[in-house]
Coordinates of C-alpha atoms and ligand atoms in Angstrom, one line a residue:
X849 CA -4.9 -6.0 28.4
X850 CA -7.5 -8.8 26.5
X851 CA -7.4 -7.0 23.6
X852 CA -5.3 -8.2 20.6
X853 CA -2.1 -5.8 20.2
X854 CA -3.0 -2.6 18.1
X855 CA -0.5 -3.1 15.0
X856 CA 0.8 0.0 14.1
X857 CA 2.4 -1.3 11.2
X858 CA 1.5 -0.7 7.2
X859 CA -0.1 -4.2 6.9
X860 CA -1.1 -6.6 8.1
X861 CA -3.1 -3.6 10.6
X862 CA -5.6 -3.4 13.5
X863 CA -9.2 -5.1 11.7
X864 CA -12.5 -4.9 13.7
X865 CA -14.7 -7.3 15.0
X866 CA -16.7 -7.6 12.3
X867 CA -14.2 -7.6 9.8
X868 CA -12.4 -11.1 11.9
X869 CA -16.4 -12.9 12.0
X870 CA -17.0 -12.3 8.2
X871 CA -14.1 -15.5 8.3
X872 CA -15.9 -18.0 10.6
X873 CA -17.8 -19.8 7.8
X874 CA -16.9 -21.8 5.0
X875 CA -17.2 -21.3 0.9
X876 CA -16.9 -23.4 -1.8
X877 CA -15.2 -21.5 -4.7
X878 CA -17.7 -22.8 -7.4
X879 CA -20.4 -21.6 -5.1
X880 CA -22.9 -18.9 -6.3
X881 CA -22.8 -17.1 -3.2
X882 CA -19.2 -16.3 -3.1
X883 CA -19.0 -15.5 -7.0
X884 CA -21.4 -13.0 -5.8
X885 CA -19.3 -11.5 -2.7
X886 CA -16.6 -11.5 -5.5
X887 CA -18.4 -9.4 -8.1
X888 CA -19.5 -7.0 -5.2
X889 CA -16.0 -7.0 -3.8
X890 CA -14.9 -6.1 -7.8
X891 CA -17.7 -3.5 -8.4
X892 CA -16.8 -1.4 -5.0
X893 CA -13.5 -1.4 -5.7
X894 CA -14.0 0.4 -9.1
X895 CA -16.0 2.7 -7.4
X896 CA -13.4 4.0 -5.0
X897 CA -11.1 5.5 -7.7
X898 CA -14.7 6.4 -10.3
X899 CA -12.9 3.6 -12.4
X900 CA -16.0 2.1 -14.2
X901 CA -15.8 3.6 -17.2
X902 CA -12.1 3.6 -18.0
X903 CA -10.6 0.5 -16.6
X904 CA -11.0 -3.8 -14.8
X905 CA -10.5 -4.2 -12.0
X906 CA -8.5 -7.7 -11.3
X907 CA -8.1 -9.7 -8.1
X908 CA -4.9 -12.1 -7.4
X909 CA -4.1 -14.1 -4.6
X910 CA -1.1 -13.6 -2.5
X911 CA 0.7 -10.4 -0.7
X912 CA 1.1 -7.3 -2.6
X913 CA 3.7 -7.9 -4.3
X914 CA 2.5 -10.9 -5.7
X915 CA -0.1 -8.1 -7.7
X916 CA 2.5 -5.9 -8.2
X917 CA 4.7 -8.5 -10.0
X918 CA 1.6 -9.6 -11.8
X919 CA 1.1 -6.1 -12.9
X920 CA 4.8 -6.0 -14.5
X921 CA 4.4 -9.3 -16.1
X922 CA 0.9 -8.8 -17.6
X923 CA 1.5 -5.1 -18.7
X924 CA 5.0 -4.8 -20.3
X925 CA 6.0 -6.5 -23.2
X926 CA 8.8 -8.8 -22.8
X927 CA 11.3 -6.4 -25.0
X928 CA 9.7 -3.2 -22.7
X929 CA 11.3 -1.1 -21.0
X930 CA 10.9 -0.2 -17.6
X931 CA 12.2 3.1 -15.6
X932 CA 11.3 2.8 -12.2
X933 CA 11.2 6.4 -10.0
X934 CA 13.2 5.1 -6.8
X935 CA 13.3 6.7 -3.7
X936 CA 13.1 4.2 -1.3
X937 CA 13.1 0.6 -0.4
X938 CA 9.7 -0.8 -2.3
X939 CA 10.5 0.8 -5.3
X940 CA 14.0 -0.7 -5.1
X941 CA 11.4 -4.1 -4.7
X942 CA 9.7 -2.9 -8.0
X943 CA 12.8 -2.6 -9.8
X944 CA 14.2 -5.7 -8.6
X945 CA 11.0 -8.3 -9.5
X946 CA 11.0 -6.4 -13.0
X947 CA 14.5 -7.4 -14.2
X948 CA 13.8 -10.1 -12.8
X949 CA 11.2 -11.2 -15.0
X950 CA 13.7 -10.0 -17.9
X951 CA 12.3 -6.7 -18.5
X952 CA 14.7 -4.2 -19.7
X953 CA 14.8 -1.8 -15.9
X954 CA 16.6 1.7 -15.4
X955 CA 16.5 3.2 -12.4
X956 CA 16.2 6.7 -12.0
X957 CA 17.2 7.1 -8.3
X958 CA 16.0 10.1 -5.4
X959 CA 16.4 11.2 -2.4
X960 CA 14.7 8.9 0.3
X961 CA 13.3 12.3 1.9
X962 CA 11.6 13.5 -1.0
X963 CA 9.0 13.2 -3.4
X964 CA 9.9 11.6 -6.6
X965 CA 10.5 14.9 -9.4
X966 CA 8.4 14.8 -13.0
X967 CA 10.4 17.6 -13.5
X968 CA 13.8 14.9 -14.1
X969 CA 10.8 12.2 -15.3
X970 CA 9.7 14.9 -18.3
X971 CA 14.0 15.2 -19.1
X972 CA 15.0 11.0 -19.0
X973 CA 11.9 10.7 -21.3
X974 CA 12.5 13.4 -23.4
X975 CA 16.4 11.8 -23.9
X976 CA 15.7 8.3 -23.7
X977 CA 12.7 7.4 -26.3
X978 CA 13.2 2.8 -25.9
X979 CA 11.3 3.2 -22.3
X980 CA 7.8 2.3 -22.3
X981 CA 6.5 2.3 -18.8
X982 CA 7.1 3.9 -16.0
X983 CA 7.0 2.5 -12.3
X984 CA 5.5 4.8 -9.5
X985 CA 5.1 4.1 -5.6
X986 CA 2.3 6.3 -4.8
X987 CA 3.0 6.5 -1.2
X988 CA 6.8 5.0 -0.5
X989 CA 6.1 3.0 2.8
X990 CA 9.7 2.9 3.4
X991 CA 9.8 6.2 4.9
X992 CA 6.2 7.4 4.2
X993 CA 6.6 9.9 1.4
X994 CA 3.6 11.0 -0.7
X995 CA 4.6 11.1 -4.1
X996 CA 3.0 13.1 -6.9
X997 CA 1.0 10.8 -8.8
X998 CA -1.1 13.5 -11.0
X999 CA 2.0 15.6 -11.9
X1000 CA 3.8 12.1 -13.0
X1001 CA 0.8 10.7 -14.5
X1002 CA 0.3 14.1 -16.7
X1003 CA 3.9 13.4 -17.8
X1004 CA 3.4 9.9 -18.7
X1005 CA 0.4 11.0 -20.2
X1006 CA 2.3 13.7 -22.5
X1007 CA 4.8 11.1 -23.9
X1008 CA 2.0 8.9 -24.4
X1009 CA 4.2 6.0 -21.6
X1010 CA 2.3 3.5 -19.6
X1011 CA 2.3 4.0 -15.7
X1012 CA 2.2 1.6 -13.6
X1013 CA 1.1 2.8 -9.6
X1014 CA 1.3 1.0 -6.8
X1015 CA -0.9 2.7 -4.8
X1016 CA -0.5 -0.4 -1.8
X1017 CA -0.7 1.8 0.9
X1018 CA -2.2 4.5 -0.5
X1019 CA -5.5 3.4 -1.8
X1020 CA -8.4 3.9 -0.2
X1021 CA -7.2 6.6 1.9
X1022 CA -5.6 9.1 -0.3
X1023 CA -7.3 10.5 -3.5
X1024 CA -7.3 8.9 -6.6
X1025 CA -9.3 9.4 -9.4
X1026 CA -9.3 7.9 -12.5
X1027 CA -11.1 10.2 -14.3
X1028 CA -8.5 12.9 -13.2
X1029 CA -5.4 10.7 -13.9
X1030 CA -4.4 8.8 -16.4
X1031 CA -2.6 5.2 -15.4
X1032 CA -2.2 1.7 -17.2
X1033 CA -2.2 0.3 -14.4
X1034 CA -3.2 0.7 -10.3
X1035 CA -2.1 -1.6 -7.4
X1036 CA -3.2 -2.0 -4.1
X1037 CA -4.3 -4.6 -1.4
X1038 CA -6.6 -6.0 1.2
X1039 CA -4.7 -6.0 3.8
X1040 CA -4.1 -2.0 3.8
X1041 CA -6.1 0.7 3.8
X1042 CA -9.1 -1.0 3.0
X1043 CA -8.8 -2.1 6.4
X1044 CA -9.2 -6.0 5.3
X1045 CA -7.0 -9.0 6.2
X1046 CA -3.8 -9.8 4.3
X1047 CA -3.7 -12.3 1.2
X1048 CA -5.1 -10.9 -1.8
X1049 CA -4.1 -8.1 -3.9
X1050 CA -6.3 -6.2 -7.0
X1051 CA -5.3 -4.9 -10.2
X1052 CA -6.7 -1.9 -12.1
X1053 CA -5.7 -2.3 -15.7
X1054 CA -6.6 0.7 -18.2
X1055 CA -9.6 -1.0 -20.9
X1056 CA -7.5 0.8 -23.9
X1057 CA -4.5 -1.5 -22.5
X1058 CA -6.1 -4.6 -22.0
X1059 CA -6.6 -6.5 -25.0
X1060 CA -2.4 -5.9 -25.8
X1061 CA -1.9 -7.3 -22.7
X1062 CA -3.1 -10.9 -23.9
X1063 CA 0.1 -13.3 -23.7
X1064 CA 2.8 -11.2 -22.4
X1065 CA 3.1 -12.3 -19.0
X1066 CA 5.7 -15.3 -19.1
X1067 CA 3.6 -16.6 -16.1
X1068 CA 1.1 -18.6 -15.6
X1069 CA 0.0 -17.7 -12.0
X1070 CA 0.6 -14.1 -12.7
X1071 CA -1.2 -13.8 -15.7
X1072 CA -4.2 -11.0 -15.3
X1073 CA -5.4 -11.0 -18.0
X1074 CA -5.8 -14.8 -18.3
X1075 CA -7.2 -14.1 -14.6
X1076 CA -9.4 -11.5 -15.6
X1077 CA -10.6 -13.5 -18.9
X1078 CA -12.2 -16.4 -16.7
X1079 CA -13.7 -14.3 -13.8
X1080 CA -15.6 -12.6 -16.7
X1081 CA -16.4 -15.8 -18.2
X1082 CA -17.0 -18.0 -15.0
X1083 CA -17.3 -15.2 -12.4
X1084 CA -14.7 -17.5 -10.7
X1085 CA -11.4 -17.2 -9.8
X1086 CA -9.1 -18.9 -11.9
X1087 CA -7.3 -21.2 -8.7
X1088 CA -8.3 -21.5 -5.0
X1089 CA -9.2 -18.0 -4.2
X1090 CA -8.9 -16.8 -0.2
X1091 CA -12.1 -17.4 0.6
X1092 CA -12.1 -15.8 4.2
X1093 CA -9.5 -13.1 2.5
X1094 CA -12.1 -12.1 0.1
X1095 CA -15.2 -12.4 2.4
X1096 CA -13.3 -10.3 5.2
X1097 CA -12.6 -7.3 2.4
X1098 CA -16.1 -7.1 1.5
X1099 CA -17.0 -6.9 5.1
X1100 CA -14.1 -4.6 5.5
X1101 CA -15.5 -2.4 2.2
X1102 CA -18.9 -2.4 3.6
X1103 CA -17.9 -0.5 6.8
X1104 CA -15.3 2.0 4.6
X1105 CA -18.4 2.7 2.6
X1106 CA -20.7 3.1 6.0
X1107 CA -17.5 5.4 7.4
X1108 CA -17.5 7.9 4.3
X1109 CA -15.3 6.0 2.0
X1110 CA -12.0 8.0 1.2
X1111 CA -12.2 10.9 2.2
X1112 CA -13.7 10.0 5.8
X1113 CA -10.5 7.4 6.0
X1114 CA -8.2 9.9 4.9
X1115 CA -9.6 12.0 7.6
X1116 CA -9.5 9.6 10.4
X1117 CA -5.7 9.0 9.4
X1118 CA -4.4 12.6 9.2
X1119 CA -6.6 12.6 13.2
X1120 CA -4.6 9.7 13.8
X1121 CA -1.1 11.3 12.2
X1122 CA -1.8 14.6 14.0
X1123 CA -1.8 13.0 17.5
X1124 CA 0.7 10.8 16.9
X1125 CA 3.0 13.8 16.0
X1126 CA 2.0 15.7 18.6
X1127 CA 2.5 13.1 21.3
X1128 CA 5.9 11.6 19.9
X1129 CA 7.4 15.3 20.2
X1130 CA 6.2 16.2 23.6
X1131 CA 8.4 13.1 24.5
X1132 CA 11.1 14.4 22.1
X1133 CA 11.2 12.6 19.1
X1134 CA 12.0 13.9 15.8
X1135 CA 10.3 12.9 12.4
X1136 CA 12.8 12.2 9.7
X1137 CA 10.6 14.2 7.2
X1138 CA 9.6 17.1 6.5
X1139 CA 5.7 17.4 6.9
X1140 CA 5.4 18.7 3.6
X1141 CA 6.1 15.3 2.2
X1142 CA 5.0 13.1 5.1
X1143 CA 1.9 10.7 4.0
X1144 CA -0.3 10.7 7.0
X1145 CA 0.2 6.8 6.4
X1146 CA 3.5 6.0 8.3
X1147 CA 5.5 7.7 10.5
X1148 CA 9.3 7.4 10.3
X1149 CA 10.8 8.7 13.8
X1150 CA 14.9 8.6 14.2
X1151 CA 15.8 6.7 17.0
X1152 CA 16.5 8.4 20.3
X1153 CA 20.3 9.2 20.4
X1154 CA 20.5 8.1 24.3
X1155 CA 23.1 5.2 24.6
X1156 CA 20.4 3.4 26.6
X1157 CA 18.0 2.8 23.2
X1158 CA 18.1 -0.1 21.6
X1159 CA 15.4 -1.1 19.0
X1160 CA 15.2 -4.4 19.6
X1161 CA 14.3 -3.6 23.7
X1162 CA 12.4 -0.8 22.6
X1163 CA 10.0 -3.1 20.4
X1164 CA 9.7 -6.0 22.9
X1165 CA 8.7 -3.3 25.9
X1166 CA 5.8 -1.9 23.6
X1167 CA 5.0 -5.1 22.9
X1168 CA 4.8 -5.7 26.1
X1169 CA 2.3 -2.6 26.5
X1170 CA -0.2 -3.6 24.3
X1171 CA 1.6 -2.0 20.9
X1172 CA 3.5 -3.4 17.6
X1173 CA 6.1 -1.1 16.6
X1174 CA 8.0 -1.4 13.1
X1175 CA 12.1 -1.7 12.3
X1176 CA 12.5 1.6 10.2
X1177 CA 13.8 0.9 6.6
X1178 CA 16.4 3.3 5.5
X1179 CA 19.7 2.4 4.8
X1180 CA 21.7 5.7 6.3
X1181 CA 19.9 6.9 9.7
X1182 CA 18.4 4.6 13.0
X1183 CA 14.9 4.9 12.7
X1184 CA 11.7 3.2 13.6
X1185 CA 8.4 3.6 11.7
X1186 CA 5.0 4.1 13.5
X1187 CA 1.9 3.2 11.5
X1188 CA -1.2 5.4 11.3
X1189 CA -3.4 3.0 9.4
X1190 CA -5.9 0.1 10.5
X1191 CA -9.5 0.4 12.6
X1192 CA -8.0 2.6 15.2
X1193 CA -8.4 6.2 15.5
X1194 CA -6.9 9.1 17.9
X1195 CA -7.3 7.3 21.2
X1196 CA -5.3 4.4 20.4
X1197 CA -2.8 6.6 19.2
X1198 CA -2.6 8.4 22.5
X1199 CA -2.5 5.3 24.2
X1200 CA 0.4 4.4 22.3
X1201 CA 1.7 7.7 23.1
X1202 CA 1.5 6.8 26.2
X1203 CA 3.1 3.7 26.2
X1204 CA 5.8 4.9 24.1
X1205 CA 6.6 7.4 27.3
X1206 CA 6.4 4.3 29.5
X1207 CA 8.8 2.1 27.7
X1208 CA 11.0 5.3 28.2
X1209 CA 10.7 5.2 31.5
X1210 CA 11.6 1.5 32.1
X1211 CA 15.2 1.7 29.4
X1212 CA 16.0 5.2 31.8
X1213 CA 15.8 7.4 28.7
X1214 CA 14.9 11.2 29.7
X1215 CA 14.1 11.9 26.0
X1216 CA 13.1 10.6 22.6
X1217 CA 15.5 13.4 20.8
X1218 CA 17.9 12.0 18.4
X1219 CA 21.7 12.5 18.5
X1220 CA 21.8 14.5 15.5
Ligands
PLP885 C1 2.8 -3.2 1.7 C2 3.3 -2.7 0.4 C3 3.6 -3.6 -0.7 C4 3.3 -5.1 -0.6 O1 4.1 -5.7 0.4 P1 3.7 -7.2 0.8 O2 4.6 -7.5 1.9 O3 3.9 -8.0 -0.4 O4 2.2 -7.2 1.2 C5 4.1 -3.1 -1.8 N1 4.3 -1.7 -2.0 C6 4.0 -0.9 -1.0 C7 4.3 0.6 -1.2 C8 3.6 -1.3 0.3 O5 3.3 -0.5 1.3

């Protein structure tokens, strides 16, 4: 194969062509031209969630989490109080970066194999009155749950709390409407759904909140509103700014708008989803969740119970094939996570069907199916 490896993993993920040749020039971050890419990049990306009226938009070098520790620096007052909705392992990453920026941080902790509840969100609110923000993972990547963002947004709402969303692998393909649903704040990245490269992250922050927001991050780097302050002055970035990053994204956002935008992603990922499901249980595999709650993002499979697996052997033969599997992430079960994102559709997921069944083959395992 002279193809790169299809990288079905939740980010980095698969880009196209013309995604990778947006990066083969150089920009000077003073420049005109790429304060211009910038503003474009910033007024699509309000337009995916009909944000325009109600909220910034504000982009931050770095990973995802860099934006999502941003986020809990720049929106919660240092003597706030932050309950974080955990059911898996980056909400756990939430909780963890909040205390420690020296937030106040309870944890209110769920099942890994289901959806967060705003029925127990509605009761710890109602009892405990000092918490004044609420964390969500919109999609938990950990095991690929889809979590009820309206129904915990409406609660939030209701108690008049601030919610912070990070919607990193969510947004873009799933819905999300900001004229529907009420957030503080929204987090996602360009190296997701979006379908860019990895190495910048965005920021929706609520207008109403904004101005309150001045000051409260005890970092400089992190600061966004200081960030968003001098893009709207300067229309610059407030450091170096990822260049390529941000010149790939806008690439990347042109061809998401060409495709349909969310709904045509969300589309080509449940296509995706659906054959990989189908294909994984011909061979015998078993989904840890229930389909109900499965995001058509990421795949958790449990690990085939035949003596013979071994994840480690298992990764390096697909490899091997052509395809980048991804370690699962729970803490009780073997498991190992198949992405559905990235500029691929349902051929490449056949064809990593069909390598799966292969790599079989080779380790002598009859069947995918899972000890339990
Ligand atoms: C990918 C992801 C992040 C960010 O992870 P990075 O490794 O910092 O890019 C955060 N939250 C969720 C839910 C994610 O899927």
């Amino acid at each position: 194969m002279d193809r790169d490896k299809i990288l079905l993993t939740p980010g980095p993920l698969t880009t196209t062509l013309r995604t990778k040749l947006a990066m083969l020039r150089d920009w000077g971050s003073w420049d005109s031209d790429f304060n211009e890419v910038t503003a474009r990049v910033r007024r699509s990306l309000l337009k995916v969630i009909h944000g325009e009226d109600s909220h910034v938009v504000v982009p931050m070098q770095g990973s995802g989490t860099f934006s999502v520790e941003a986020a809990v620096a720049t929106l919660v007052p240092r003597d706030g109080h932050v309950l974080v909705m955990d059911n898996g392992a980056y909400c756990k990453r939430a909780a963890k970066l909040t205390s420690l920026m020296g937030r106040s941080c309870t944890v209110m902790p769920f099942d890994e194999a289901t959806p967060v509840s705003p029925v127990a969100l509605e009761a710890k609110l109602t009892e405990d009155k000092s918490i004044t923000h609420v964390v969500l993972i919109h999609c938990e990547t950990g095991a690929g749950v889809w979590n009820p963002l309206q129904a915990v947004a409406d609660v939030c709402a209701k108690h008049d709390k601030g919610l912070i969303v990070d919607a990193m692998s969510s947004f873009g393909a799933l819905p999300i409407d900001a004229r529907e649903t009420r957030f503080d704040a929204l987090i996602a990245a360009s190296g997701k759904c979006l379908e860019g490269v990895p190495g910048m992250g965005f920021v929706f922050i609520r207008k109403a909140v904004l101005d309150g927001c001045a000051g409260r991050s005890q970092s400089l780097a992190m600061d966004l509103h200081d960030q968003h302050s001098y893009m709207e002055k300067t229309g610059q970035w407030r450091f170096t700014p990822p260049t390529h990053v941000v010149v790939a994204l806008a690439e990347a956002i042109t061809q998401f708008e060409a495709e349909g935008g969310q709904p045509a992603r969300l589309a080509r990922y449940t296509a995706n989803y659906q054959t990989l499901i189908h294909g994984m249980s011909r061979l015998g595999f078993m989904p840890f969740l229930d389909p109900s709650v499965q995001a058509p993002i990421i795949v958790t499979f449990h690990a085939p119970g035949d003596p013979r697996y071994d994840f480690k052997a298992f990764y390096a033969a697909a490899r091997q094939r052509g395809f980048i599997l991804y370690p699962g992430k729970l803490t009780q079960v073997e498991t190992f996570r198949v992405g559905c994102i990235g500029a691929i559709g349902p051929d490449e997921m056949e064809q990593a069907v069909q390598a799966v069944a292969l790599v079989l083959e080779d380790m002598g395992i009859a069947s995918g199916e899972p000890a339990i």
